[in-house]
Amino acid sequence: MKIAFASPGTPKSGILAVTVAADRALGALGRELDQKTGGQLTRAMEQGRFKGKAEEVLSLVAPSGLDVSRLLLIGVGAADAVDANAANNAGAAAYAAAQNSGETDLAIALDTHEGVTGDAGELAAEVAFGALLRSYRFDKYRTTLADDKKPSVKKVTVQTDAAKAAKKVWDKLEKVADGIFVTRDVVSEPPNVIYPETLADRCVDLSKLGLEVEVLDEKKMKKLNMGALLGVGQGSVRPPRLVIMKWNGGTKDEAPVAFVGKGITFDTGGISIKPAANMDEMKWDMGGSGTVIGLMAVLAGRKAKVNAVGVVALAENMPDGNAQRPGDVVTTMSGQTIEVLNTDAEGRLVLADALWYCQDQFKPKFMVDLATLTGAIIVSLGNEHAGLFSNDDDLAAKLTEAGLKTGEKLWRLPLSPAYDKDIDSDVADVKNIGRPMNAGSIIGAQFLQRFVNKVPWAHLDIAGTAWAKADKGMVPKGATAFGVRLLDKLVATHYEG
């Protein structure tokens, strides 16, 4: 979809959306439109119980005195609270209301409202960003979709008095959107299309952006003694892979920032097999790796002034005659041994080797891992926050701040030596599960902490946020790409030279 910026005005065709602040407060363009339509906006708001609340939408079809086919009033809430998130959601709401209208052109006017303190150019670019992200669809395999079910909008023009400034901001935001779409694409693909080898190929494709990409196959992982990662994949005909992506945008000898993703391309649970109901959703058990892949695409695409490493551990967890069994003991790259009591607690196994490899090879400033690790985090936090665990208060605070700024919210949960007792094994150094129904998400993070070698580290459990079952804001139903914007904001704010 094409994005453009222009000065405020009334288009000669298509759809015009204009923002309205709380208490039906029209801006300069809104008041002009109300006058041109003989007060139609004011009457419609009164009769339609429209208040101008954030993301509230009121549609006026064929408004009198205007050439547009439809006029959309888009609520942004209190003017003094309009920030990037509010602008994102306004753009998304406008696009969602227009997408199946039959019109190809949508103009969104970010009107001037008394009390708005944000930079006009930045806010206008964020409106466009919200509209573009909401426009994402994964219709690749839909061959019989009726024309009236397909989005008709092909161009969005954001109207602002700061069009030139907006375009400058947009140049970087567009690269962020590109990376988000990379993540949404790979997470949305079916598991017969995306498996360890083909997901590794998608990573290699990103070398065209300037990333250095290396793929470790089984032979190389065996040489590194990655018994935990290999053990998860041994029941599948699809061999596991470890992919390393490097972006060298900082100074030559500067330590990198590092991101590690769980990439279980399909998770049956293995011998500890899952129930059949909703097992199809386990195609997105590689959501953590999808986020890391998309993030690396963003950093390379916008030429971030940082050295960054992305490591994704890819495997398919299947039950066959060669599959890992409950009771097996595997040796990790770190030398620590793991008693595998439940083969459906496999994400922490692949991350154990990936985290150790990352800190051992790259000596990073910090590591952040992302994983759809536990169902318990959904019980704790639902779908509004991802779980945050960290051994470093400063890193945790920076991540939390970035989450609030991007709307990808985190909630910190504890780590404590007391929980370690639950994963002490009688036959190995550690076991991969604790007691049933007992702090499952914390236990998962506590397990991972044993493989970070005291490097500053954070674990994001995104099981509740990697996939959306309904449209919300600028995230359409399906793969969310949760974490791409958050981690890009973290890097841009604190780690770029």
PDB file of N, CA and C in Angstrom, residues 10 16 18 24 26-46 60 63-66 71 73 111:
ATOM      1  N   THR A  10      -9.515  19.252   1.357  1.00  0.00           N
ATOM      2  CA  THR A  10     -10.623  18.345   1.073  1.00  0.00           C
ATOM      3  C   THR A  10     -10.393  17.675  -0.277  1.00  0.00           C
ATOM      4  N   LEU A  16     -12.252  10.663   3.207  1.00  0.00           N
ATOM      5  CA  LEU A  16     -11.486  11.564   4.077  1.00  0.00           C
ATOM      6  C   LEU A  16     -11.782  11.210   5.528  1.00  0.00           C
ATOM      7  N   VAL A  18     -10.901  12.462   9.467  1.00  0.00           N
ATOM      8  CA  VAL A  18     -10.386  13.606  10.210  1.00  0.00           C
ATOM      9  C   VAL A  18     -10.471  13.311  11.698  1.00  0.00           C
ATOM     10  N   ARG A  24     -15.911  15.811  21.630  1.00  0.00           N
ATOM     11  CA  ARG A  24     -16.302  16.243  20.274  1.00  0.00           C
ATOM     12  C   ARG A  24     -15.570  17.496  19.820  1.00  0.00           C
ATOM     13  N   LEU A  26     -13.546  19.478  17.584  1.00  0.00           N
ATOM     14  CA  LEU A  26     -13.061  19.509  16.204  1.00  0.00           C
ATOM     15  C   LEU A  26     -11.844  20.420  16.101  1.00  0.00           C
ATOM     16  N   GLY A  27     -10.931  20.062  15.192  1.00  0.00           N
ATOM     17  CA  GLY A  27      -9.796  20.916  14.913  1.00  0.00           C
ATOM     18  C   GLY A  27     -10.142  21.899  13.808  1.00  0.00           C
ATOM     19  N   ALA A  28      -9.141  22.572  13.277  1.00  0.00           N
ATOM     20  CA  ALA A  28      -9.366  23.604  12.259  1.00  0.00           C
ATOM     21  C   ALA A  28     -10.032  23.033  11.021  1.00  0.00           C
ATOM     22  N   LEU A  29      -9.529  21.910  10.517  1.00  0.00           N
ATOM     23  CA  LEU A  29     -10.141  21.316   9.329  1.00  0.00           C
ATOM     24  C   LEU A  29     -11.522  20.780   9.636  1.00  0.00           C
ATOM     25  N   GLY A  30     -11.680  20.193  10.803  1.00  0.00           N
ATOM     26  CA  GLY A  30     -12.991  19.668  11.179  1.00  0.00           C
ATOM     27  C   GLY A  30     -14.048  20.747  11.238  1.00  0.00           C
ATOM     28  N   ARG A  31     -13.688  21.907  11.777  1.00  0.00           N
ATOM     29  CA  ARG A  31     -14.640  23.004  11.839  1.00  0.00           C
ATOM     30  C   ARG A  31     -14.982  23.520  10.438  1.00  0.00           C
ATOM     31  N   GLU A  32     -13.972  23.544   9.573  1.00  0.00           N
ATOM     32  CA  GLU A  32     -14.213  23.958   8.191  1.00  0.00           C
ATOM     33  C   GLU A  32     -15.163  22.987   7.479  1.00  0.00           C
ATOM     34  N   LEU A  33     -14.954  21.705   7.699  1.00  0.00           N
ATOM     35  CA  LEU A  33     -15.821  20.696   7.091  1.00  0.00           C
ATOM     36  C   LEU A  33     -17.234  20.771   7.656  1.00  0.00           C
ATOM     37  N   ASP A  34     -17.325  21.030   8.947  1.00  0.00           N
ATOM     38  CA  ASP A  34     -18.647  21.152   9.559  1.00  0.00           C
ATOM     39  C   ASP A  34     -19.417  22.310   8.937  1.00  0.00           C
ATOM     40  N   GLN A  35     -18.700  23.407   8.669  1.00  0.00           N
ATOM     41  CA  GLN A  35     -19.340  24.572   8.042  1.00  0.00           C
ATOM     42  C   GLN A  35     -19.770  24.248   6.604  1.00  0.00           C
ATOM     43  N   LYS A  36     -18.886  23.568   5.862  1.00  0.00           N
ATOM     44  CA  LYS A  36     -19.202  23.224   4.478  1.00  0.00           C
ATOM     45  C   LYS A  36     -20.404  22.297   4.375  1.00  0.00           C
ATOM     46  N   THR A  37     -20.587  21.441   5.360  1.00  0.00           N
ATOM     47  CA  THR A  37     -21.694  20.476   5.316  1.00  0.00           C
ATOM     48  C   THR A  37     -22.936  20.985   6.037  1.00  0.00           C
ATOM     49  N   GLY A  38     -22.919  22.242   6.404  1.00  0.00           N
ATOM     50  CA  GLY A  38     -24.092  22.802   7.080  1.00  0.00           C
ATOM     51  C   GLY A  38     -24.309  22.232   8.470  1.00  0.00           C
ATOM     52  N   GLY A  39     -23.205  21.944   9.180  1.00  0.00           N
ATOM     53  CA  GLY A  39     -23.312  21.443  10.553  1.00  0.00           C
ATOM     54  C   GLY A  39     -23.543  19.952  10.646  1.00  0.00           C
ATOM     55  N   GLN A  40     -23.299  19.247   9.547  1.00  0.00           N
ATOM     56  CA  GLN A  40     -23.587  17.815   9.539  1.00  0.00           C
ATOM     57  C   GLN A  40     -22.697  17.041  10.517  1.00  0.00           C
ATOM     58  N   LEU A  41     -21.457  17.477  10.678  1.00  0.00           N
ATOM     59  CA  LEU A  41     -20.564  16.773  11.601  1.00  0.00           C
ATOM     60  C   LEU A  41     -21.072  16.888  13.037  1.00  0.00           C
ATOM     61  N   THR A  42     -21.452  18.116  13.418  1.00  0.00           N
ATOM     62  CA  THR A  42     -21.941  18.332  14.775  1.00  0.00           C
ATOM     63  C   THR A  42     -23.188  17.513  15.044  1.00  0.00           C
ATOM     64  N   ARG A  43     -24.128  17.530  14.082  1.00  0.00           N
ATOM     65  CA  ARG A  43     -25.372  16.769  14.273  1.00  0.00           C
ATOM     66  C   ARG A  43     -25.109  15.269  14.340  1.00  0.00           C
ATOM     67  N   ALA A  44     -24.221  14.798  13.469  1.00  0.00           N
ATOM     68  CA  ALA A  44     -23.928  13.361  13.446  1.00  0.00           C
ATOM     69  C   ALA A  44     -23.287  12.912  14.753  1.00  0.00           C
ATOM     70  N   MET A  45     -22.392  13.726  15.287  1.00  0.00           N
ATOM     71  CA  MET A  45     -21.763  13.356  16.560  1.00  0.00           C
ATOM     72  C   MET A  45     -22.774  13.309  17.685  1.00  0.00           C
ATOM     73  N   GLU A  46     -23.684  14.270  17.687  1.00  0.00           N
ATOM     74  CA  GLU A  46     -24.702  14.302  18.736  1.00  0.00           C
ATOM     75  C   GLU A  46     -25.651  13.126  18.626  1.00  0.00           C
ATOM     76  N   LEU A  60     -19.797   9.044   7.938  1.00  0.00           N
ATOM     77  CA  LEU A  60     -20.841   9.818   7.261  1.00  0.00           C
ATOM     78  C   LEU A  60     -20.738   9.520   5.770  1.00  0.00           C
ATOM     79  N   PRO A  63     -21.381  12.851   2.388  1.00  0.00           N
ATOM     80  CA  PRO A  63     -21.663  14.087   3.132  1.00  0.00           C
ATOM     81  C   PRO A  63     -21.978  15.242   2.181  1.00  0.00           C
ATOM     82  N   SER A  64     -22.980  15.998   2.524  1.00  0.00           N
ATOM     83  CA  SER A  64     -23.403  17.111   1.669  1.00  0.00           C
ATOM     84  C   SER A  64     -22.328  18.193   1.632  1.00  0.00           C
ATOM     85  N   GLY A  65     -22.156  18.801   0.454  1.00  0.00           N
ATOM     86  CA  GLY A  65     -21.214  19.893   0.299  1.00  0.00           C
ATOM     87  C   GLY A  65     -19.780  19.456   0.089  1.00  0.00           C
ATOM     88  N   LEU A  66     -19.507  18.131   0.080  1.00  0.00           N
ATOM     89  CA  LEU A  66     -18.154  17.624  -0.118  1.00  0.00           C
ATOM     90  C   LEU A  66     -18.136  16.652  -1.293  1.00  0.00           C
ATOM     91  N   LEU A  71     -17.019  10.427   4.831  1.00  0.00           N
ATOM     92  CA  LEU A  71     -16.235  11.191   5.789  1.00  0.00           C
ATOM     93  C   LEU A  71     -16.189  10.401   7.091  1.00  0.00           C
ATOM     94  N   LEU A  73     -14.990  10.286  11.034  1.00  0.00           N
ATOM     95  CA  LEU A  73     -14.524  11.000  12.221  1.00  0.00           C
ATOM     96  C   LEU A  73     -13.811   9.987  13.112  1.00  0.00           C
ATOM     97  N   ASP A 111      -5.714  16.483  12.463  1.00  0.00           N
ATOM     98  CA  ASP A 111      -6.134  17.867  12.622  1.00  0.00           C
ATOM     99  C   ASP A 111      -5.373  18.552  13.756  1.00  0.00           C
TER     100      ASP A 111
END
